[in-house]
Coordinates of C-alpha atoms in Angstrom, one line a residue:
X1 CA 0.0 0.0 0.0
X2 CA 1.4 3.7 -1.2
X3 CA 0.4 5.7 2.0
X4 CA 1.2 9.4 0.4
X5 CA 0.9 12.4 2.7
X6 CA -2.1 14.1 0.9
X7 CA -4.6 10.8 0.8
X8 CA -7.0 11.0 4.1
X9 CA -9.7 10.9 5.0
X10 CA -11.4 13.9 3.8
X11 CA -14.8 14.7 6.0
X12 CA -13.2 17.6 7.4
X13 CA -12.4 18.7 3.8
X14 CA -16.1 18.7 2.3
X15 CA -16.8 20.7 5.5
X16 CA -14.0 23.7 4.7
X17 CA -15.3 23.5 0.9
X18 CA -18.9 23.8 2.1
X19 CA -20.9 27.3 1.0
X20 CA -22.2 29.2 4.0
X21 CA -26.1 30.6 3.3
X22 CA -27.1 33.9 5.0
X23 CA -30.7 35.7 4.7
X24 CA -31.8 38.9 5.6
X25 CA -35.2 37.4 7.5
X26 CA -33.1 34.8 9.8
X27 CA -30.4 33.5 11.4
X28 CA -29.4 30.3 9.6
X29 CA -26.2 29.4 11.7
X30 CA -25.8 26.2 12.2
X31 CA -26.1 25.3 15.6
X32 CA -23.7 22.8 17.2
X33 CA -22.0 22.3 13.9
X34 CA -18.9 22.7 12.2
X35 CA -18.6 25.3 9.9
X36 CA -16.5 26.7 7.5
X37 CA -15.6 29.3 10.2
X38 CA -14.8 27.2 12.8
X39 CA -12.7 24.6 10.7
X40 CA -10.3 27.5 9.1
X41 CA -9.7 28.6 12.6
X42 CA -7.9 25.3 13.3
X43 CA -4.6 25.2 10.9
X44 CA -4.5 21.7 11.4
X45 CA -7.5 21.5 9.1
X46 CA -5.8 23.1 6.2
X47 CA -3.7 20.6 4.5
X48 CA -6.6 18.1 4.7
X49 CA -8.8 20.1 3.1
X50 CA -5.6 20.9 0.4
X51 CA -6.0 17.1 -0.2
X52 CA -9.6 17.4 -1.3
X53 CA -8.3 20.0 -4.1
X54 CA -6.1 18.0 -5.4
X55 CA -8.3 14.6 -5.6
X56 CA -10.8 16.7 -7.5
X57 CA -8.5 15.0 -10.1
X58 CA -8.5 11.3 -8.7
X59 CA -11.8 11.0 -7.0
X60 CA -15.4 10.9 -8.3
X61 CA -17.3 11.5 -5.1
X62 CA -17.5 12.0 -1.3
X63 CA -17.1 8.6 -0.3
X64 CA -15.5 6.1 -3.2
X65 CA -15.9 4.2 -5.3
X66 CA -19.3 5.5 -5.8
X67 CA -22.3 6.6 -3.9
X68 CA -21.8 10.4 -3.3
X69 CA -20.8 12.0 -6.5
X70 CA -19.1 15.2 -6.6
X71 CA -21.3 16.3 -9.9
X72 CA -24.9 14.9 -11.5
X73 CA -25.9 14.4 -14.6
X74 CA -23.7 11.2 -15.5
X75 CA -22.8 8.0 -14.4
X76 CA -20.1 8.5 -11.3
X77 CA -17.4 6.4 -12.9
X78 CA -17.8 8.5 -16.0
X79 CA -17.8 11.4 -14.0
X80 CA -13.9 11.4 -12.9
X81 CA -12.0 14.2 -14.1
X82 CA -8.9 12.2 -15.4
X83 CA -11.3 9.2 -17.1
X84 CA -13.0 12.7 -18.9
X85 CA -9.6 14.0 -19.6
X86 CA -8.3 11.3 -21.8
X87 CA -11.7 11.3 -23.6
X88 CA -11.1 14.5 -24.5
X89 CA -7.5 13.9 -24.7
X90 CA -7.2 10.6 -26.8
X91 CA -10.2 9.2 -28.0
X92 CA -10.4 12.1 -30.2
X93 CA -7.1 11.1 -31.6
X94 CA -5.5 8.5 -33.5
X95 CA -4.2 7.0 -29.9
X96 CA -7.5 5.3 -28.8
X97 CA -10.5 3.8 -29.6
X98 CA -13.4 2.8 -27.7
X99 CA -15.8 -0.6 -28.3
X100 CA -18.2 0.2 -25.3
X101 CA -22.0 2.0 -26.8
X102 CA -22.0 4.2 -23.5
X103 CA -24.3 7.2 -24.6
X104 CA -22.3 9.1 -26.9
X105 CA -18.8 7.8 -26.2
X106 CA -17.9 6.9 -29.9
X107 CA -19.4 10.2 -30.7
X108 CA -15.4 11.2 -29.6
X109 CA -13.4 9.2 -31.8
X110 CA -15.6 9.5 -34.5
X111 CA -15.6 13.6 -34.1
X112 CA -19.1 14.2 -34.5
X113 CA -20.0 15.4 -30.9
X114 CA -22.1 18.2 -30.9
X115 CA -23.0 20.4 -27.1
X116 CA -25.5 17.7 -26.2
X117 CA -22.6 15.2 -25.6
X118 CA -22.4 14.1 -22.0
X119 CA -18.8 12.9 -21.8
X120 CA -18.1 16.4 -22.9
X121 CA -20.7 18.1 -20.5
X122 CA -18.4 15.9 -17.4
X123 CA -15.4 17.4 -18.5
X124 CA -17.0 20.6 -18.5
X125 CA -18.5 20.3 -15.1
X126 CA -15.3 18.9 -13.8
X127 CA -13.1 22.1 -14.6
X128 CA -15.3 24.3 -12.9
X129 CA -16.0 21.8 -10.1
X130 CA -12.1 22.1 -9.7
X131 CA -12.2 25.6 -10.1
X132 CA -14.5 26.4 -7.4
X133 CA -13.5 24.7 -5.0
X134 CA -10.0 25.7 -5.2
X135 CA -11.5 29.3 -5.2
X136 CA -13.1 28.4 -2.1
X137 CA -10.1 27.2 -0.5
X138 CA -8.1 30.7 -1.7
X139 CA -11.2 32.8 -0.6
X140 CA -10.6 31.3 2.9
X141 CA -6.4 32.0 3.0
X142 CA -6.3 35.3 1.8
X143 CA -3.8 37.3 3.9
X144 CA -6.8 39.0 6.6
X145 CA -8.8 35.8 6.9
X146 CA -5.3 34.1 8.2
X147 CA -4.4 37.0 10.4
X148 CA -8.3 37.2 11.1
X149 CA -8.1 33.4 12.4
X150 CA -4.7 34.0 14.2
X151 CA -2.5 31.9 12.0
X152 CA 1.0 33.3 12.4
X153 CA 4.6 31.9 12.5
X154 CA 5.5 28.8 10.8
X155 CA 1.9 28.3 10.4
X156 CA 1.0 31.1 8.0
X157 CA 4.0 30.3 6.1
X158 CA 2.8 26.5 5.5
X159 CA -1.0 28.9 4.6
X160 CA 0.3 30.8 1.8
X161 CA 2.2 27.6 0.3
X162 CA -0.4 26.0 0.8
X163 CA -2.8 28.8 -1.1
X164 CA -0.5 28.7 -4.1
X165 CA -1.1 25.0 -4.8
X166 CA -4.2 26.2 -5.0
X167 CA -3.5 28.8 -7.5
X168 CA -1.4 26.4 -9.3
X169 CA -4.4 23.7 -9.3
X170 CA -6.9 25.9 -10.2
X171 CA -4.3 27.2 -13.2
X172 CA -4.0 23.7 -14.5
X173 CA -8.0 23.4 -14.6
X174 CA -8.3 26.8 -16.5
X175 CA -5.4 25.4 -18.9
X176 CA -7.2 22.5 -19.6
X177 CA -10.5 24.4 -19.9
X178 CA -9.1 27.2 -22.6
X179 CA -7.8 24.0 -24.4
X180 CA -10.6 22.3 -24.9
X181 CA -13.1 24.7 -24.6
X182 CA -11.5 28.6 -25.6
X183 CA -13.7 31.5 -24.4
X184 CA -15.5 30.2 -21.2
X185 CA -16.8 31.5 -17.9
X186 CA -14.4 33.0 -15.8
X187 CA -15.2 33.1 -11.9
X188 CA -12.3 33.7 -9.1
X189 CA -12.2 34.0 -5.0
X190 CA -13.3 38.2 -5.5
X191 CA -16.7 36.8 -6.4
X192 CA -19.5 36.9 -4.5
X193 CA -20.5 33.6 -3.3
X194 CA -24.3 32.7 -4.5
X195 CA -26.1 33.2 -7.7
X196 CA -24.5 35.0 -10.7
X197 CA -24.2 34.7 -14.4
X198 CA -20.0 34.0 -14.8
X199 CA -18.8 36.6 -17.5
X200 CA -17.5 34.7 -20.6
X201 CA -13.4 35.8 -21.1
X202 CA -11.6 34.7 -24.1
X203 CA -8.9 32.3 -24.4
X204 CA -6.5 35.1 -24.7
X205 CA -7.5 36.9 -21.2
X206 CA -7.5 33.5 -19.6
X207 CA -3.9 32.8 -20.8
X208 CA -2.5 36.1 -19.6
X209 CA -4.7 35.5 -16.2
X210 CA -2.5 31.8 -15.7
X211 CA 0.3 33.1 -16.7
X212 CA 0.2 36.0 -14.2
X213 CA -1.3 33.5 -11.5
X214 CA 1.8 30.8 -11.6
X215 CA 4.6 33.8 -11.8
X216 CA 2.7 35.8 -8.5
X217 CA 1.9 32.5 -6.5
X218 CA 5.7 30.8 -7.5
X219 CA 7.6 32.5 -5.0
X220 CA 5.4 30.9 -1.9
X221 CA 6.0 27.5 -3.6
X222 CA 7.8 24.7 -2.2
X223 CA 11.5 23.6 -3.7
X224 CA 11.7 21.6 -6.5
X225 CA 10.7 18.0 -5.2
X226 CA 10.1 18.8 -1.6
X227 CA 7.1 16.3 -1.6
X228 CA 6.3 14.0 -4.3
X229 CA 2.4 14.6 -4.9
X230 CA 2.4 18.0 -4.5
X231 CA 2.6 20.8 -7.2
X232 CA 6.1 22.9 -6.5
X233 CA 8.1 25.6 -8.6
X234 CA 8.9 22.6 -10.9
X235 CA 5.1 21.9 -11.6
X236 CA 4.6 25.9 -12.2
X237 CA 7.2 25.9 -14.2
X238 CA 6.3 22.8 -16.5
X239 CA 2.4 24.2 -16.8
X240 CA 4.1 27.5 -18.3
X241 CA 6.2 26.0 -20.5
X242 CA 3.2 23.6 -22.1
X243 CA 1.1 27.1 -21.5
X244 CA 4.3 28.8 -24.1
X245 CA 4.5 26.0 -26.0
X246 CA 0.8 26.2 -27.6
X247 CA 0.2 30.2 -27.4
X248 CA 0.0 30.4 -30.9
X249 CA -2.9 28.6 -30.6
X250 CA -4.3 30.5 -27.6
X251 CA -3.3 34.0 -28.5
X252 CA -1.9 34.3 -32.3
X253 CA 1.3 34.8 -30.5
X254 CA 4.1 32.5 -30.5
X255 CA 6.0 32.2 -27.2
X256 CA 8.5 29.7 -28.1
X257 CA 11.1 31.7 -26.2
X258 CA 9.6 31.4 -23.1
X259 CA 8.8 28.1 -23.5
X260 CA 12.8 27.3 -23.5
X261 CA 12.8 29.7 -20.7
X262 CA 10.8 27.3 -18.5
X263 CA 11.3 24.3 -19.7
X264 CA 14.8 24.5 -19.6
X265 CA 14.0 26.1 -15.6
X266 CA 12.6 22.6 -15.3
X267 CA 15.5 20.6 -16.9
X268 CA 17.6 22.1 -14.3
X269 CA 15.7 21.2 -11.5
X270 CA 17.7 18.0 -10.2
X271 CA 15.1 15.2 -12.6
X272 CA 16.8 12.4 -14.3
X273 CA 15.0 10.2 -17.0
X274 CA 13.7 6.8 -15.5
X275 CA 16.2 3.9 -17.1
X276 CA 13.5 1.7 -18.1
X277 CA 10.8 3.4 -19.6
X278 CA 8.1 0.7 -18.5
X279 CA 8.7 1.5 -14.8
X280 CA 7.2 5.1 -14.9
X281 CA 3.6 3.3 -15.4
X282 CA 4.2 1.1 -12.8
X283 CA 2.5 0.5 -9.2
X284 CA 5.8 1.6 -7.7
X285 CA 6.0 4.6 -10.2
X286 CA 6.3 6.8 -7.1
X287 CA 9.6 6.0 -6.9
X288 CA 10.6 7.9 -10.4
X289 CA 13.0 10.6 -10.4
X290 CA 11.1 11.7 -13.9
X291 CA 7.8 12.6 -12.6
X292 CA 7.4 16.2 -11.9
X293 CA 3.9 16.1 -11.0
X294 CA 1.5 12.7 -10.2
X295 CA -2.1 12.6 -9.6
X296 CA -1.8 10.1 -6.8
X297 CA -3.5 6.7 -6.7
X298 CA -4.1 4.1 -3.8
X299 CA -6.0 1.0 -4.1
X300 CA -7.2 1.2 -0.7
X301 CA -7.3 4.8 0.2
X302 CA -8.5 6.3 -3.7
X303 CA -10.9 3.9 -4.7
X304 CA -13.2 4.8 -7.9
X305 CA -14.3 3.9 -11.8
X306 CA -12.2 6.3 -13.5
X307 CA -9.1 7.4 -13.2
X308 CA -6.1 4.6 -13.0
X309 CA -8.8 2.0 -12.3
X310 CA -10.3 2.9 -15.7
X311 CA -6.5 3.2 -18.0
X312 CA -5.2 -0.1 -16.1
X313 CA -9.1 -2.3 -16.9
X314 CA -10.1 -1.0 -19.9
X315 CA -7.1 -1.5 -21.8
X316 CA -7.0 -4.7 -21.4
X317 CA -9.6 -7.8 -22.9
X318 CA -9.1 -10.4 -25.7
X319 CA -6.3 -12.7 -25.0
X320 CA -5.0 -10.4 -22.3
X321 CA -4.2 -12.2 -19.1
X322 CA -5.2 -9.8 -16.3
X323 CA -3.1 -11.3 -13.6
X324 CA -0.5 -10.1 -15.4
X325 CA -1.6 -6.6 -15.0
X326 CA -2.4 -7.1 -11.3
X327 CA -6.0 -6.5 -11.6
X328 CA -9.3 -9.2 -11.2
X329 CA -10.6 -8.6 -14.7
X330 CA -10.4 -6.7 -18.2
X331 CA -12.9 -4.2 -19.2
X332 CA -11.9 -5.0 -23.2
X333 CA -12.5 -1.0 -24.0
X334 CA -9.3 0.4 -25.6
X335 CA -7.2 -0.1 -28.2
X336 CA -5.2 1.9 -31.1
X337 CA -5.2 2.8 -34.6
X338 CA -3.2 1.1 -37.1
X339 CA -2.1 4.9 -37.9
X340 CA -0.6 5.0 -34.6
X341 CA 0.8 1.8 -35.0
X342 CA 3.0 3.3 -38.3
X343 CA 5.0 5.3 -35.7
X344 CA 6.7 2.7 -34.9
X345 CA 9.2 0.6 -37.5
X346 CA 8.5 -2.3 -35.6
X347 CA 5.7 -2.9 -33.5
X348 CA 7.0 -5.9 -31.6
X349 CA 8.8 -3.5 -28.9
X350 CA 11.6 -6.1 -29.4
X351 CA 13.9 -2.5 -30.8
X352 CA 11.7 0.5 -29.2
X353 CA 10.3 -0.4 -25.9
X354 CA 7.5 1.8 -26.2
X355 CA 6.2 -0.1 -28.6
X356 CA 3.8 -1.9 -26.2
X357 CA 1.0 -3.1 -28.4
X358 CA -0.4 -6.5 -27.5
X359 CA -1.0 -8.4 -31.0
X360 CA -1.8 -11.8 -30.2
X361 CA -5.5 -12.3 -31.8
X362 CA -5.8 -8.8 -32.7
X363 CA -6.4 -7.7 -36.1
X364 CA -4.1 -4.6 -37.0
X365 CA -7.3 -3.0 -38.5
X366 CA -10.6 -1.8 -37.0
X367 CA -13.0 -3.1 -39.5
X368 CA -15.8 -3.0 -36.8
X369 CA -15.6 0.0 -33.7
X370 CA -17.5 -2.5 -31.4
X371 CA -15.5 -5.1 -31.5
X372 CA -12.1 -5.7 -29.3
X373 CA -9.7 -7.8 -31.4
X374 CA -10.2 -5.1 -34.2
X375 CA -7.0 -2.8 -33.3
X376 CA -3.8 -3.2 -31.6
X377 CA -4.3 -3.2 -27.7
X378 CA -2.0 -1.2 -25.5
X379 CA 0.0 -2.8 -22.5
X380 CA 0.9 0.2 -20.8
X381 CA -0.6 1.0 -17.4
X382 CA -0.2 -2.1 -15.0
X383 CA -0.9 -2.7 -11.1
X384 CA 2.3 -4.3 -10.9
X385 CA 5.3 -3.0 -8.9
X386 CA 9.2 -3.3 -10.8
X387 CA 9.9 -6.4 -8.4
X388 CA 6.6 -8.2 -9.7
X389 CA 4.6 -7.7 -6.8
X390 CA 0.6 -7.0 -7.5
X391 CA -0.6 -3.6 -5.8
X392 CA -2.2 -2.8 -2.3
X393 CA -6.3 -3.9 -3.0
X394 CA -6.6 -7.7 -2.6
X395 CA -9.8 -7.8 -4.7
X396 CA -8.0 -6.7 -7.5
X397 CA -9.7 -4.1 -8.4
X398 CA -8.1 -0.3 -8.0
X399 CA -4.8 0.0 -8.4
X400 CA -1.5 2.0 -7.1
X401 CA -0.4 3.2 -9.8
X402 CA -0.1 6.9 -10.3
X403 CA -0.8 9.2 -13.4
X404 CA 2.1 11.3 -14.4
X405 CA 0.9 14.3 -15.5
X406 CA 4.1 16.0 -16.2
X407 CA 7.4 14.4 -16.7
X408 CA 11.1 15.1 -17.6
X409 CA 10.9 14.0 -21.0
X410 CA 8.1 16.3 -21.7
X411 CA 10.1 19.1 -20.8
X412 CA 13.0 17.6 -23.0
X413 CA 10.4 17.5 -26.0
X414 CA 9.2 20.8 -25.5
X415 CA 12.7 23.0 -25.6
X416 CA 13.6 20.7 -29.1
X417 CA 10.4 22.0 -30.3
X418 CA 10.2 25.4 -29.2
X419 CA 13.7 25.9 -30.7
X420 CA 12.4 24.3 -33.6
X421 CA 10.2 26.7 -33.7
X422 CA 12.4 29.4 -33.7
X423 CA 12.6 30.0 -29.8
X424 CA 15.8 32.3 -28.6
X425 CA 17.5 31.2 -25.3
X426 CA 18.3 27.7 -26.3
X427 CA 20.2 25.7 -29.0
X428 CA 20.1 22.7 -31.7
X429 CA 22.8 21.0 -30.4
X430 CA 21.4 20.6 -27.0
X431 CA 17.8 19.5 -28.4
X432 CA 19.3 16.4 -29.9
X433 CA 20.7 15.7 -27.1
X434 CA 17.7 15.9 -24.9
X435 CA 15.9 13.8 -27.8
X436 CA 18.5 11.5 -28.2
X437 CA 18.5 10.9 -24.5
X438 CA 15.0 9.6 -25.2
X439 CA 15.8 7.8 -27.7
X440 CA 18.7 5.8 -26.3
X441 CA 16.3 5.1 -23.1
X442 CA 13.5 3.8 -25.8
X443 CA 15.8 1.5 -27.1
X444 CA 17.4 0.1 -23.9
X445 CA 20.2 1.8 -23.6
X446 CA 21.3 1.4 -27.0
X447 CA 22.4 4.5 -29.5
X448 CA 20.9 2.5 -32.8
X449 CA 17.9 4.5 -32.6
X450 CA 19.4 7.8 -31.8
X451 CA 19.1 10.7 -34.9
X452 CA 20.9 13.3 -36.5
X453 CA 20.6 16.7 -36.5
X454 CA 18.6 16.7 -40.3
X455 CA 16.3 14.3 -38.5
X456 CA 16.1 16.7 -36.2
X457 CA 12.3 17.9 -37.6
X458 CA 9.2 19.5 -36.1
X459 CA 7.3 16.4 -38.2
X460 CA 9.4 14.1 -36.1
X461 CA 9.1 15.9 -32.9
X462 CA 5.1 15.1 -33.6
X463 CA 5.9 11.2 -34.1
X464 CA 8.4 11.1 -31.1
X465 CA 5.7 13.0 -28.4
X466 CA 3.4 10.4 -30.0
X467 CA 5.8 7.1 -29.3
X468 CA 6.4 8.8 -26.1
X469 CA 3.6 9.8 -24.5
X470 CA 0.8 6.9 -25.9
X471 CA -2.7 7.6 -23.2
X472 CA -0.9 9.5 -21.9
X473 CA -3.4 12.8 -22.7
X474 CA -1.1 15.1 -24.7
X475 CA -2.2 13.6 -28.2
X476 CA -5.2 16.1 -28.8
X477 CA -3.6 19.3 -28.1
X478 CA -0.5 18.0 -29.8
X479 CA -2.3 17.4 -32.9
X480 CA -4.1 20.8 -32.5
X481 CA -0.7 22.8 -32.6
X482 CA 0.9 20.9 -35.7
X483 CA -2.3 21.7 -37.4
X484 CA -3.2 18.0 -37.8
X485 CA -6.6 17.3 -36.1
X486 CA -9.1 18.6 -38.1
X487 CA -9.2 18.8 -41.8
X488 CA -7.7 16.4 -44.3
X489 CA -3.8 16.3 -43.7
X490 CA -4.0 13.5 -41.5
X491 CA -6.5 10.8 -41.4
X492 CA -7.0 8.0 -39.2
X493 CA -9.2 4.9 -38.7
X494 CA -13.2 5.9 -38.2
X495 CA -12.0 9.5 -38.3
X496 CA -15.1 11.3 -39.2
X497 CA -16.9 8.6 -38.5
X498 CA -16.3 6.7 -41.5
X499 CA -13.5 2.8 -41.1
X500 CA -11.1 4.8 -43.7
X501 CA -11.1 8.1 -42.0
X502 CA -12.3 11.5 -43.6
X503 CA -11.4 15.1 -43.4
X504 CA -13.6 16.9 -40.3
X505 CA -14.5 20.4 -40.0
X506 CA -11.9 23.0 -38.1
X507 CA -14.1 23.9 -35.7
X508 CA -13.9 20.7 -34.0
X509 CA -10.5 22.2 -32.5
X510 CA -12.1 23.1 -29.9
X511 CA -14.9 21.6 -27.9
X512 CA -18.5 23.1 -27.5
X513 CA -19.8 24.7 -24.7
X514 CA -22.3 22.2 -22.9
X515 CA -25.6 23.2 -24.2
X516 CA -27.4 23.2 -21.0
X517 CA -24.7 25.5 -19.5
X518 CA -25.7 28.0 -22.8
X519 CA -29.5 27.8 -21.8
X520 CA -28.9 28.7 -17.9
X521 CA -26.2 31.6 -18.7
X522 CA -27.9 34.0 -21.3
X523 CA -24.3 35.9 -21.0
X524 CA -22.3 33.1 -22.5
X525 CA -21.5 32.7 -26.7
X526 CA -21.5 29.4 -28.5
X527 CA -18.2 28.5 -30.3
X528 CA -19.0 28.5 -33.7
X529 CA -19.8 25.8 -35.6
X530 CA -21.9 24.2 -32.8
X531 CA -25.8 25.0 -31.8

């Protein structure tokens, strides 16, 4: 069992989070209870109710693994902000492909969702789920409410680094919600708690408002790897560099200096690349030196349907034996394209290790979405430790293993880009090297599959995030900023919702706002190209 610092239990945290009612006519105080008041008075509440902000990312409800979900509308297991992140992220893509008939779900990989899709209304709700409770959290540690509740010392030092994880949490929801969404509502801790229509910014205002948040709140961060699980100066620091990398998009303004800038901050921050690349999806993956910034799994303390639990089942069915991925049963729900496939020069993994398709009785093509054997499925994610040893939960069901969200050899990826691209600050020369050191990790310590510096492309620098970083939820927005998602320059399997792929319209770049959420805010515009 991985016993990390931030999972507890949480009660006390749903209390701090809670929304205090007032009215004019009568006192509505709770009597005899614990309120938000009271619990903020005690710092030994605070980090516990920290903990709540960041499972927002891990956790589906109140209680787990179901029962008490945090948002309505949607099955709970659907509902988990990571499961709806790679939906977003990769079934989109060329990466992954989904046999279950749940609602809309192949709506995704097919990309013809429209703002009635649920999966996309649960990612939506998510973001701002995260957002506002993290606003609530900041609301509560401004600078007067601490000296208001008498924390001083060492106390209101741990408060304000605590507050900027909080910043830096709520920054990573509004990154993911300008990427997928653009112009959406924008609501911080200066506004009024209750009933309000959120004021719509654009993607542009949100970028500048991130951007401002992680360089204000960085200096009240902790070191560099001070405590694995929790966002420090090295987390802020990779969010701004992926923030740089895709400003063009964003803004119409490249920032491929300043993504050198930080990623390079990042390089320097004491990481080293995991030796074998298998390990960093392990259930012992906390031990990595690569990852920058986990969301943290437990299989007896985070228990839940999406999340790990849903990357670790449903990737695995067919003639996959489950044992071997330390879990009671495959959920025979992902696999890959055979355009994803073509990455690789040979899809054995015998030369690149991240090759890790599983061919046995799988057909190379999908001939038929619904069924399992059609596609390559992926080995990736496993409830297994490095020694062999099967994760914490006996029944098999929820692993250990932890998401990395961000990770040295993203950062790597990023400078070569960025100077790609035409970024000041860094230098060719040291951006093979960084791939290289990929490369040479991919293939086992060998230099065979190590490039040149005219190999040195930003086409390959595409193919390379894509061997690297397979469900891993960077394949969408990669796509998005090489200009290859939408239209006709690349075409995948059921693409358009046709088995040979088709062009798709550009305005599926970005997501629509959820159609309900259009109807209950008269303030808010539709992106175009959806009703």
């Amino acid at each position: 069992m991985k016993r990390r610092n931030l999972i507890k239990l949480l009660a006390i945290a749903t209390i701090g989070l809670s929304v205090n009612l007032t009215s004019c006519k009568k006192d509505l105080t709770p009597k005899n209870a614990v309120t938000t008041d009271k619990v903020y008075k005690d710092f030994s509440n605070y980090k516990s109710i920290l903990a709540k902000l960041y499972t927002s990312f891990a956790l589906s409800g109140q209680q787990g693994p179901a029962g008490n979900a945090d948002i309505a509308g949607i099955d709970e297991g659907f509902s988990n902000y990571l499961r709806e992140y790679y939906n977003m992220q990769e079934l989109t893509t060329d990466e992954a492909a989904i046999v279950w008939n749940d609602g809309t779900i192949h709506n995704l990989h097919n990309m013809t969702w429209n703002s009635q899709n649920e999966f996309i209304t649960a990612m939506y709700n998510r973001i701002f789920y995260t957002i506002s409770i993290s606003n609530e959290f900041i609301r509560q540690t401004t600078d007067d409410k601490l000296s208001g509740n008498g924390i001083t010392g060492d106390n209101l030092t741990l408060a304000k680094q605590y507050r900027a994880e909080a910043r830096f949490i709520r920054a990573l929801a509004y990154w993911h919600g300008i990427d997928l969404f653009g112009s959406i509502p924008f609501v911080t801790e200066n506004d009024v708690v209750g009933v309000f229509f959120p004021k719509q910014k654009s993607r542009a205002e949100i970028f500048a408002y991130i951007e401002s948040e992680l360089k204000t709140c960085e200096a009240d961060m902790g070191a560099p790897r001070f405590e694995y699980g929790r966002a420090d100066k090295a987390a802020s620091w990779m969010l701004l560099a992926k923030l740089y990398l895709n400003a063009k998009v964003y803004t119409g303004t490249d920032r491929s200096t300043d993504a050198i800038t930080y990623a390079s901050k990042v390089i320097s921050a004491g990481y080293t690349l995991e030796p074998n690349f298998k390990n960093l999806f392990l259930a012992d993956n906390n031990k990595s030196n690569e990852i920058i910034f986990p969301i943290t799994f437990d299989g007896i303390h985070t228990t839940g349907y999406g999340g790990i639990t849903y990357l670790v089942h449903a990737q695995v069915g067919g003639k996959m034996t489950p044992s071997d991925f330390g879990i009671n049963g495959g959920w025979s729900g992902l696999r890959t394209t055979k355009q994803y496939v073509s990455l690789f020069s040979d899809a054995s993994g015998n030369t690149d290790k991240r090759a890790l398709f599983f061919t046995d009785g799988q057909n190379l093509e999908i001939n038929d979405e619904y069924t399992f054997t059609d596609g390559y499925a992926i080995q990736k994610f496993r409830n297994v430790t490095s020694t062999g040893a099967v994760g914490s939960d006996a029944t098999g069901n929820f692993p250990d293993t932890d998401f990395p969200m961000f990770r040295l050899a993203d950062a790597y990826l990023i400078y070569a880009e960025a100077v790609l691209r035409g970024g000041t600050g860094g230098n060719l020369v040291t951006a093979l090297q960084y791939v290289n050191q990929i490369r040479t990790r991919a293939y086992n310590g060998s230099v065979t599959g190590n490039i040149t510096a005219l190999q040195l492309t930003l086409p390959f620098i595409l193919d390379e995030r894509g061997r690297e970083f397979l469900f891993e939820m960077h394949r969408r927005t990669d796509l998005i900023r090489f200009g290859k998602f939408t239209g006709g320059d690349y075409i995948w399997a059921w693409k358009g919702g046709v088995k040979a792929g088709t062009s798709v319209d550009t305005h599926f770049n970005l997501m629509p706002i959820p159609s309900a959420d259009i109807v209950n805010n008269p303030t808010l515009k539709q992106n175009d190209g959806y009703k």
